[in-house]
Short mmCIF file of C-alpha atoms in Angstrom, two decimals:
data_model
loop_
_atom_site.label_atom_id
_atom_site.label_comp_id
_atom_site.label_asym_id
_atom_site.label_seq_id
_atom_site.Cartn_x
_atom_site.Cartn_y
_atom_site.Cartn_z
CA MET A 1122 7.04 -7.43 40.96
CA THR A 1123 8.13 -3.85 40.60
CA ILE A 1124 10.68 -4.76 37.90
CA LYS A 1125 8.06 -6.63 35.90
CA ILE A 1126 5.73 -3.65 36.05
CA ASN A 1127 8.57 -1.17 35.05
CA ARG A 1128 9.46 -3.56 32.16
CA LEU A 1129 5.82 -3.63 30.96
CA LEU A 1130 5.55 0.22 31.23
CA TRP A 1131 8.73 0.62 29.14
CA LEU A 1132 7.44 -1.91 26.59
CA GLY A 1133 4.10 -0.15 26.34
CA ALA A 1134 5.83 3.24 25.94
CA ALA A 1135 8.04 1.78 23.14
CA VAL A 1136 4.99 0.31 21.27
CA ALA A 1137 3.16 3.67 21.64
CA LEU A 1138 6.21 5.58 20.33
CA MET A 1139 6.48 3.28 17.33
CA GLN A 1140 2.82 3.56 16.45
CA SER A 1141 3.10 7.35 16.66
CA GLY A 1142 6.25 7.30 14.46
CA VAL A 1143 4.42 5.19 11.78
CA LEU A 1144 1.46 7.62 11.90
CA TYR A 1145 3.69 10.64 11.58
CA ALA A 1146 5.50 9.01 8.53
CA MET A 1147 2.32 8.51 6.80
CA VAL A 1148 1.18 12.18 7.37
CA GLN A 1149 4.61 13.48 6.42
CA GLN A 1150 4.59 11.68 3.09
CA HIS A 1151 1.18 13.08 2.25
CA VAL A 1152 2.29 16.53 3.33
CA SER A 1153 5.58 16.49 1.46
CA ILE A 1154 3.90 15.61 -1.91
CA LEU A 1155 1.36 18.47 -1.34
CA ARG A 1156 4.11 20.89 -0.28
CA ASP A 1157 6.85 19.95 -2.86
CA GLY A 1158 5.00 18.18 -5.70
CA THR A 1159 4.50 19.50 -9.15
CA ASP A 1160 0.88 20.50 -9.66
CA ILE A 1161 -1.01 19.20 -12.72
CA THR A 1162 -4.73 19.54 -13.54
CA LEU A 1163 -6.67 16.41 -14.79
CA GLN A 1164 -10.03 16.51 -16.28
CA SER A 1165 -12.26 13.99 -14.34
CA GLU A 1166 -14.91 11.91 -16.02
CA PRO A 1167 -18.29 10.91 -14.73
CA VAL A 1168 -18.50 7.81 -12.64
CA ASP A 1169 -21.63 5.85 -11.82
CA PRO A 1170 -23.07 6.81 -8.38
CA HIS A 1171 -21.62 4.85 -5.43
CA ASP A 1172 -23.26 3.04 -2.53
CA PHE A 1173 -24.91 5.33 0.20
CA LEU A 1174 -23.05 3.34 2.80
CA ARG A 1175 -19.54 4.37 1.79
CA GLY A 1176 -19.51 7.92 3.25
CA ASP A 1177 -18.99 11.34 1.77
CA TYR A 1178 -16.43 11.13 -0.84
CA VAL A 1179 -16.27 11.78 -4.60
CA THR A 1180 -15.21 8.95 -6.93
CA LEU A 1181 -13.02 10.31 -9.62
CA ARG A 1182 -11.74 8.77 -12.93
CA TYR A 1183 -9.53 10.41 -15.48
CA ALA A 1184 -8.73 9.90 -19.14
CA ILE A 1185 -5.34 8.42 -18.02
CA SER A 1186 -7.20 5.75 -16.06
CA ASN A 1187 -7.68 3.54 -19.12
CA ILE A 1188 -4.69 3.10 -21.45
CA GLU A 1189 -4.43 0.66 -24.32
CA VAL A 1190 -1.90 -2.09 -23.70
CA GLY A 1191 -0.21 -1.22 -27.03
CA LYS A 1192 0.57 2.30 -25.83
CA ILE A 1193 2.73 1.07 -23.05
CA SER A 1194 6.31 0.70 -23.88
CA GLY A 1195 9.09 -1.32 -22.23
CA MET A 1196 9.37 -4.89 -21.08
CA ILE A 1197 6.08 -6.40 -20.20
CA PRO A 1198 6.17 -7.89 -16.64
CA ALA A 1199 7.05 -11.69 -16.64
CA THR A 1200 4.01 -12.74 -14.58
CA ASP A 1201 0.39 -11.60 -14.55
CA GLY A 1202 -1.06 -9.77 -11.53
CA PRO A 1203 -0.50 -6.35 -10.07
CA ALA A 1204 2.04 -4.35 -12.04
CA ASP A 1205 3.50 -0.85 -11.93
CA VAL A 1206 2.88 1.43 -14.82
CA TYR A 1207 4.65 4.74 -15.37
CA VAL A 1208 2.44 7.29 -17.12
CA THR A 1209 3.72 10.71 -18.44
CA VAL A 1210 1.38 13.61 -18.93
CA LYS A 1211 1.82 17.03 -20.57
CA GLU A 1212 -0.05 20.23 -20.32
CA GLY A 1213 -2.71 20.66 -23.01
CA ASP A 1214 -5.40 23.25 -23.93
CA GLY A 1215 -6.89 25.15 -21.05
CA GLY A 1216 -4.25 24.02 -18.63
CA VAL A 1217 -5.55 20.46 -18.45
CA TRP A 1218 -2.86 17.76 -18.59
CA THR A 1219 -3.24 14.86 -21.08
CA PHE A 1220 -1.57 11.55 -21.76
CA ALA A 1221 1.83 11.72 -23.36
CA GLY A 1222 3.22 8.15 -22.93
CA ALA A 1223 3.43 5.04 -20.68
CA SER A 1224 6.03 2.49 -19.73
CA TRP A 1225 6.13 -0.69 -17.77
CA GLN A 1226 9.40 0.59 -16.21
CA GLU A 1227 10.09 3.92 -14.56
CA ILE A 1228 11.20 6.59 -17.06
CA LYS A 1229 14.57 7.99 -15.88
CA ASP A 1230 14.67 10.92 -18.23
CA VAL A 1231 11.18 12.43 -18.37
CA PRO A 1232 11.02 14.86 -21.31
CA SER A 1233 10.89 18.51 -20.43
CA GLY A 1234 7.37 19.88 -19.86
CA GLU A 1235 6.08 16.34 -18.90
CA VAL A 1236 5.41 14.90 -15.44
CA GLN A 1237 5.50 11.15 -14.62
CA LEU A 1238 2.80 9.46 -12.51
CA HIS A 1239 3.26 6.08 -10.93
CA GLY A 1240 0.16 3.87 -11.38
CA ARG A 1241 -0.78 0.27 -10.92
CA THR A 1242 -2.83 -2.15 -12.85
CA SER A 1243 -4.35 -5.31 -11.30
CA SER A 1244 -4.01 -7.67 -14.33
CA PHE A 1245 -2.84 -7.55 -17.91
CA ALA A 1246 -2.86 -11.23 -19.04
CA LYS A 1247 -4.36 -12.03 -22.40
CA ALA A 1248 -4.90 -8.30 -23.11
CA ALA A 1249 -4.71 -7.41 -26.78
CA ALA A 1250 -2.71 -4.44 -27.99
CA TYR A 1251 -5.97 -2.35 -28.25
CA SER A 1252 -7.37 -3.50 -24.94
CA PRO A 1253 -7.56 -0.82 -22.24
CA LEU A 1254 -6.00 -1.46 -18.94
CA ARG A 1255 -7.52 0.12 -15.80
CA ILE A 1256 -4.74 2.01 -14.02
CA THR A 1257 -5.10 3.52 -10.57
CA TYR A 1258 -2.93 6.21 -9.11
CA GLY A 1259 -4.35 6.63 -5.56
CA ILE A 1260 -6.23 9.65 -6.52
CA GLU A 1261 -9.55 8.11 -7.42
CA ARG A 1262 -11.32 9.04 -4.18
CA TYR A 1263 -11.56 12.42 -2.50
CA TYR A 1264 -13.26 12.95 0.85
CA VAL A 1265 -15.45 15.98 1.19
CA PRO A 1266 -17.45 17.57 4.03
CA GLU A 1267 -20.46 15.55 5.12
CA GLY A 1268 -23.45 15.98 2.73
CA GLN A 1269 -21.37 17.40 -0.15
CA GLY A 1270 -20.37 14.23 -2.03
CA ARG A 1271 -23.65 13.66 -3.94
CA ALA A 1272 -23.79 17.34 -4.95
CA ILE A 1273 -20.27 17.21 -6.51
CA GLU A 1274 -21.05 14.02 -8.21
CA ALA A 1275 -24.16 15.62 -9.69
CA GLN A 1276 -22.06 18.55 -10.91
CA GLN A 1277 -19.56 16.00 -12.42
CA GLN A 1278 -22.35 14.58 -14.51
CA GLU A 1279 -23.40 17.95 -15.76
CA ARG A 1280 -19.96 19.48 -16.27
CA LYS A 1281 -16.58 18.02 -15.68
CA ILE A 1282 -14.85 18.57 -12.42
CA GLU A 1283 -11.21 19.23 -12.73
CA ALA A 1284 -8.72 17.70 -10.03
CA VAL A 1285 -5.54 19.62 -9.15
CA ILE A 1286 -2.95 16.99 -8.48
CA ALA A 1287 0.31 17.33 -6.62
CA VAL A 1288 2.98 14.89 -8.09
CA SER A 1289 6.14 14.04 -6.31
CA SER A 1290 9.45 13.47 -8.11
CA THR A 1291 8.85 9.74 -7.80
CA GLY A 1292 5.46 9.97 -9.44
CA GLU A 1293 3.38 9.54 -6.33
CA ALA A 1294 0.17 11.69 -6.44
CA GLN A 1295 -2.18 13.43 -4.08
CA ILE A 1296 -5.28 15.46 -4.81
CA ARG A 1297 -4.65 19.11 -3.91
CA ALA A 1298 -8.03 20.46 -4.95
CA LEU A 1299 -11.21 20.05 -6.86
CA LYS A 1300 -12.35 22.74 -9.32
CA ASP A 1301 -15.55 23.39 -11.17
CA ASN A 1302 -15.05 25.61 -14.23
CA GLY A 1303 -12.01 27.15 -12.65
CA THR A 1304 -13.59 27.85 -9.24
CA VAL A 1305 -12.04 25.87 -6.39
CA LEU A 1306 -14.63 23.79 -4.66
CA TYR A 1307 -12.34 22.16 -2.09
CA GLU A 1308 -8.69 22.38 -1.34
CA GLU A 1309 -6.67 19.95 0.69
CA PRO A 1310 -4.99 21.61 3.78
CA ILE A 1311 -1.35 20.74 4.09
CA TYR A 1312 -1.90 19.62 7.74
#
């Protein structure tokens, strides 16, 4: 009986340790992008208000969120469905980064002065060359202190909110901060 209890205790401890390790890995990935990533600033665009039941976050969309199929180079994926898209941006007027190019495959030699973002599109079948594809980068939602989300979305409708984005060497992105006319509204802590 004692051996069975000891075995269950060891098994429980092993499961708890594995769960803790997975959580630590998730946090560490987020932190490493914020700590070591290249910062770019993207101009956000207004988004229709969201449901009251979803909590306090700001929904963000960017000019690079919709890209015409004809502007994406490389081999089109063989099957329809979710697909990776690699988008390069370059710094433009006022420090805001803008679209430079896109490819269906990872760009191995990103031109100097450009940064590559790894995005995903849900479907591209039957899209004409001029049809825009909706691309997500994992930076479309930013959680803010309770009661602040609606105020920021209202500001976004009046003036454009800028998002400072940290981008890893593999193109993964995290929101570092939100700015309104150069003033930092919120900044993501590293831990």
